[in-house]
Short mmCIF file of C-alpha atoms and ligand atoms in Angstrom, two decimals:
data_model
loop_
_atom_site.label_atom_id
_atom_site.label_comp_id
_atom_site.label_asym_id
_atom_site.label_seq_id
_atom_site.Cartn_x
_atom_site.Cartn_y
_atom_site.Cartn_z
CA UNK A 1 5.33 -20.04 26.79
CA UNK A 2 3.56 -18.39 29.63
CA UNK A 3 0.55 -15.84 28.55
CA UNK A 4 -1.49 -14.02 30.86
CA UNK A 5 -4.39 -11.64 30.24
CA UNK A 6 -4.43 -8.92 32.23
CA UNK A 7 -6.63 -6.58 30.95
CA UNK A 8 -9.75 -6.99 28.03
CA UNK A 9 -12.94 -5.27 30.40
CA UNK A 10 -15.79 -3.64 28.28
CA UNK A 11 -14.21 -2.38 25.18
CA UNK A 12 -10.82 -2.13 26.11
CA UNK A 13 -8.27 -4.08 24.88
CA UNK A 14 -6.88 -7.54 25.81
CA UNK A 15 -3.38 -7.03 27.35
CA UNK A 16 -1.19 -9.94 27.14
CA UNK A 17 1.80 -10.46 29.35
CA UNK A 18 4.43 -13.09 27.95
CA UNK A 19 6.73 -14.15 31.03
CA UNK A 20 9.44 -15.49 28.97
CA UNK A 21 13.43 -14.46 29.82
CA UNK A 22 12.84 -10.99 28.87
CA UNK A 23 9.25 -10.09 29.54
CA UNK A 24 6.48 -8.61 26.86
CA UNK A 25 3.49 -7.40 26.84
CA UNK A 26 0.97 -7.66 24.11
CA UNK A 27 -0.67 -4.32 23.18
CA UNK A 28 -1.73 -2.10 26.64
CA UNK A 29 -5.27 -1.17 26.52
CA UNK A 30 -6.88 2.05 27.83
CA UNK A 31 -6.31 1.87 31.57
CA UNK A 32 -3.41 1.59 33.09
CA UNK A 33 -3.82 1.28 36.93
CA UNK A 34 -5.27 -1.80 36.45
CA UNK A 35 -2.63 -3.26 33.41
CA UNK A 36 0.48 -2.30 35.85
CA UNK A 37 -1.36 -4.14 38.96
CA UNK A 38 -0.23 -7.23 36.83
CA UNK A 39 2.95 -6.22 35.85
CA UNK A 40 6.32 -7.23 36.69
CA UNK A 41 8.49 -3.95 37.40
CA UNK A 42 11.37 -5.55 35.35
CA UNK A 43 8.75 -5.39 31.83
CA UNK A 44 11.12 -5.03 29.10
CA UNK A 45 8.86 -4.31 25.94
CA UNK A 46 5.45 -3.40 24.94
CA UNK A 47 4.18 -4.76 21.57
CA UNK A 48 1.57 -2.93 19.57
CA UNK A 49 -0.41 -4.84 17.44
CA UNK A 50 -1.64 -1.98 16.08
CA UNK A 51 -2.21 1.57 16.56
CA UNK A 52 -5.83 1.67 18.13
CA UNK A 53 -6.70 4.01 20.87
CA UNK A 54 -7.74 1.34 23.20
CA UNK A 55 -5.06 -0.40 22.63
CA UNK A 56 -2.39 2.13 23.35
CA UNK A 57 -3.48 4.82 25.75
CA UNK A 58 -2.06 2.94 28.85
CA UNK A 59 1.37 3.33 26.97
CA UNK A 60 2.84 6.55 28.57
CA UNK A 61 2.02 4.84 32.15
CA UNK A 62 3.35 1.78 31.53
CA UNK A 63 6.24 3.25 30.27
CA UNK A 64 6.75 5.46 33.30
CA UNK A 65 6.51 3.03 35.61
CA UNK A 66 8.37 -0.11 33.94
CA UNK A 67 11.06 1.77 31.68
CA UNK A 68 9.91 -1.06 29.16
CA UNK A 69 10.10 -0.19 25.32
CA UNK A 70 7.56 0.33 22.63
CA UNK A 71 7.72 -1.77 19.45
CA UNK A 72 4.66 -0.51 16.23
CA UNK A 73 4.50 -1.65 12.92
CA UNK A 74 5.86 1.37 10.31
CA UNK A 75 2.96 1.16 8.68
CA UNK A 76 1.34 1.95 11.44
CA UNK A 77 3.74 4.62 13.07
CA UNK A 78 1.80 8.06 11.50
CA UNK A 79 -1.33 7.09 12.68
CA UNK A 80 0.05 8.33 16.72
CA UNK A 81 -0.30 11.64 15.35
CA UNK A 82 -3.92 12.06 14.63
CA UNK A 83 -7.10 11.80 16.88
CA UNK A 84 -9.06 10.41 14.21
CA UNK A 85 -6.84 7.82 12.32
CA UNK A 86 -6.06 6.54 16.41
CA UNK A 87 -10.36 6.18 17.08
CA UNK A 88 -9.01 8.01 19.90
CA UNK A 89 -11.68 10.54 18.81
CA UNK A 90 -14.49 7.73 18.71
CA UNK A 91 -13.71 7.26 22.73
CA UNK A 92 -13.76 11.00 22.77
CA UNK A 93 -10.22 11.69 23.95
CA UNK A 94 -6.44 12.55 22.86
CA UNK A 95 -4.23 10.57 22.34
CA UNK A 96 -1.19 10.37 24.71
CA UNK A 97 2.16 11.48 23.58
CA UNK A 98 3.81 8.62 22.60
CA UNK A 99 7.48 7.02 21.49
CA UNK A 100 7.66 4.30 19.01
CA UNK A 101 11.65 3.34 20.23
CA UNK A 102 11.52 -0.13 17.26
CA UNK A 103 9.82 0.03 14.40
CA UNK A 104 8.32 -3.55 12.91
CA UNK A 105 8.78 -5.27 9.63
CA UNK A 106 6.93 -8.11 8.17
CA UNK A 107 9.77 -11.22 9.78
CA UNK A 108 11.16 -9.24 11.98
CA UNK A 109 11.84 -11.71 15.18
CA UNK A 110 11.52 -10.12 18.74
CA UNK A 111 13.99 -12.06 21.07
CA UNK A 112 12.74 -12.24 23.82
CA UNK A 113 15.42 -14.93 25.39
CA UNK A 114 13.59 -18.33 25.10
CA UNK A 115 10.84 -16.91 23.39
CA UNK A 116 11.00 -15.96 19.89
CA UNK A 117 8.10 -14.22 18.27
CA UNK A 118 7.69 -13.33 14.90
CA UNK A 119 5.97 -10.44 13.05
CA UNK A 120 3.59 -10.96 10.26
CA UNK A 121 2.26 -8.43 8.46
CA UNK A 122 -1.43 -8.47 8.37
CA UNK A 123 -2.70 -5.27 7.08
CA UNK A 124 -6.76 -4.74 6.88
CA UNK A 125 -7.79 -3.31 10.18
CA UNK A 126 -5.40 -1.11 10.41
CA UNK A 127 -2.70 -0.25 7.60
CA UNK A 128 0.43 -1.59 10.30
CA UNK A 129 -2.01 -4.10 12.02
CA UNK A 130 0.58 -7.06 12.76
CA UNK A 131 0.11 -10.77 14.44
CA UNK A 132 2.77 -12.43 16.83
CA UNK A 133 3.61 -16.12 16.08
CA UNK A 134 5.68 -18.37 18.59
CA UNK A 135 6.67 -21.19 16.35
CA UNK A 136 8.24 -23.10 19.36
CA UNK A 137 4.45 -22.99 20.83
CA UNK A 138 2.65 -22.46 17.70
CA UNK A 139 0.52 -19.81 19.42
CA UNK A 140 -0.76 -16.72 17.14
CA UNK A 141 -1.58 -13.30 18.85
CA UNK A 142 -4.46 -11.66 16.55
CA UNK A 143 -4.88 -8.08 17.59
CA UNK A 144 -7.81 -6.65 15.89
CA UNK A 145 -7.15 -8.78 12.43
CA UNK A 146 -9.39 -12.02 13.88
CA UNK A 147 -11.27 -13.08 16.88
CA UNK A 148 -13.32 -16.14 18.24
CA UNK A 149 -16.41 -17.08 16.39
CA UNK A 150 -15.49 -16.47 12.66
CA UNK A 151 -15.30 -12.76 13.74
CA UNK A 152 -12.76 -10.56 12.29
CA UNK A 153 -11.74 -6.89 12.77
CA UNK A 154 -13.72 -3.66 11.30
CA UNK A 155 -12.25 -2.70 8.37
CA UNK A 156 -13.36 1.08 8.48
CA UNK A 157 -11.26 3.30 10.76
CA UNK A 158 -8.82 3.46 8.67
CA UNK A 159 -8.66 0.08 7.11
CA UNK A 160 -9.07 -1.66 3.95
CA UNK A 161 -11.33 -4.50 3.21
CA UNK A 162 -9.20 -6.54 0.23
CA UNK A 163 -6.42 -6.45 2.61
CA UNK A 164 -8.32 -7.80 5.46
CA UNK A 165 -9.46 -10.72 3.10
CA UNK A 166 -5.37 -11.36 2.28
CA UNK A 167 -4.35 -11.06 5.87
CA UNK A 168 -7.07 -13.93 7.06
CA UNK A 169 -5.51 -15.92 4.20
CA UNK A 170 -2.16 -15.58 5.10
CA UNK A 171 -3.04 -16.63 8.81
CA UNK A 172 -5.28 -19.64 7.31
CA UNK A 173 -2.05 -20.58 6.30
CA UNK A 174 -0.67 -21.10 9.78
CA UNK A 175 -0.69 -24.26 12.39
CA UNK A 176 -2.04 -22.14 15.32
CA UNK A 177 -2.58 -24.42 18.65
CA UNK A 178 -4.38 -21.36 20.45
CA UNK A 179 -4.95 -17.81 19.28
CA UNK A 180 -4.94 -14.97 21.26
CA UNK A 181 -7.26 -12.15 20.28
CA UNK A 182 -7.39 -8.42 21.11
CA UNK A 183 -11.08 -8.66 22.16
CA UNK A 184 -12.59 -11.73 23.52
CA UNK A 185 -11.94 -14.68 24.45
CA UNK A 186 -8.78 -16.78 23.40
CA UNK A 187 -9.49 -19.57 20.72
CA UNK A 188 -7.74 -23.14 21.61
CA UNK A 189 -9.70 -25.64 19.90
CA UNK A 190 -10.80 -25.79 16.73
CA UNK A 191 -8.31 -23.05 15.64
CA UNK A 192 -8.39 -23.90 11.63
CA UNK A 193 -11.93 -23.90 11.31
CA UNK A 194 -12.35 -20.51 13.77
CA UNK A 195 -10.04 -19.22 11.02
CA UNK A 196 -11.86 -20.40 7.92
CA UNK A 197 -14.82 -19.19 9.13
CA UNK A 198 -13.72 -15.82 9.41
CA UNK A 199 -12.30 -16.05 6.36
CA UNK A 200 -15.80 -16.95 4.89
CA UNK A 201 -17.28 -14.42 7.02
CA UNK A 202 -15.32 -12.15 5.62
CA UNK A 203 -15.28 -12.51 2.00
CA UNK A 204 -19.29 -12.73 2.33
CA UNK A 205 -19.65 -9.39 4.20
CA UNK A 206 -16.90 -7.46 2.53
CA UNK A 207 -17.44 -7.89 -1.10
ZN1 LIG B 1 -9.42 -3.04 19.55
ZN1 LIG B 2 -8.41 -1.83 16.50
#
């Protein structure tokens, strides 16, 4: 499976383009000039890892210039409607009007032709927060749940601690051969232990 970053400067977002069959791209991030530059015009579906302002503004661009489609956790889905619940507030803006047109499940599989991803739940940073998992690859995408370093994602716009500390167990569970955060760099060595330290990190700092 081919993954490219195309995005991930200052405090936005990672963007993540998978150039399988059909293409994907892995959350969108704040600006999208730069995102589309990247882009191929035939894009067929943007996947939110969750509902985070600077990971969803470029949305409505993308969307108008690639037709592609917008896949969100349900969990997740109320959260467009409010400044606050978004952090678009914290970045002091709206958010942008925005369609949800497939709404995730825990094992739900996106097809994506000769890539098959599939959803896991992994509430904690956000209510709907979700990771990606290529079994074929065994390459996890993180969003805001974990990152490099035994880092792992805030728990207080709008998230809840206990279910942080679940979600990191449930991806300790995995066989991950790289991780792809939403911040930061990408983890490809040393995957397990990355994980178990944010798990330890985690259950030291929360409770
Ligand atoms: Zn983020
Ligand atoms: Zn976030």
């Amino acid at each position: 499976m081919r993954v490219i970053n195309v995005n991930g400067v200052f405090y936005d977002s990672n963007a993540y383009l998978i150039d399988a069959k059909r293409k994907a791209l892995v959350d969108a991030g704040i600006d999208g000039t730069r995102v589309l530059k990247s882009l191929p015009p035939d894009l067929d579906l943007i996947v939110l890892t969750h509902c985070h302002y600077d990971h969803i503004a470029a949305v409505p661009e993308i969307v108008a210039a690639t037709g592609a489609k917008v896949a969100l956790h349900e969990d997740d889905v109320a959260a467009l409607k409010s400044d606050h619940i978004s952090g678009a507030a914290m970045f002091g803006r709206r958010l942008p009007a925005l369609r949800v047109d497939r709404v995730l499940h825990n094992d739900d599989v996106i097809d994506l032709g000769n890539v098959k991803l599939t959803v896991i739940h992994t509430p904690g940073h956000t209510p709907g927060s979700i990771c990606l998992y290529d079994a074929a690859t065994r390459v996890m995408f993180t969003g805001d749940t974990v990152f490099e370093g035994g880092s792992f994602g805030r728990t207080d716009i709008g998230g809840n601690p206990e279910h942080m500390i679940n979600s990191l167990e449930t991806l300790a569970g995995y066989d991950i051969s790289a991780l792809y955060p939403g911040h930061g760099n990408p983890v490809t060595t040393g995957v397990k232990e990355s994980l178990r330290a944010s798990l330890a990190n985690a259950r030291h700092m929360l409770f």
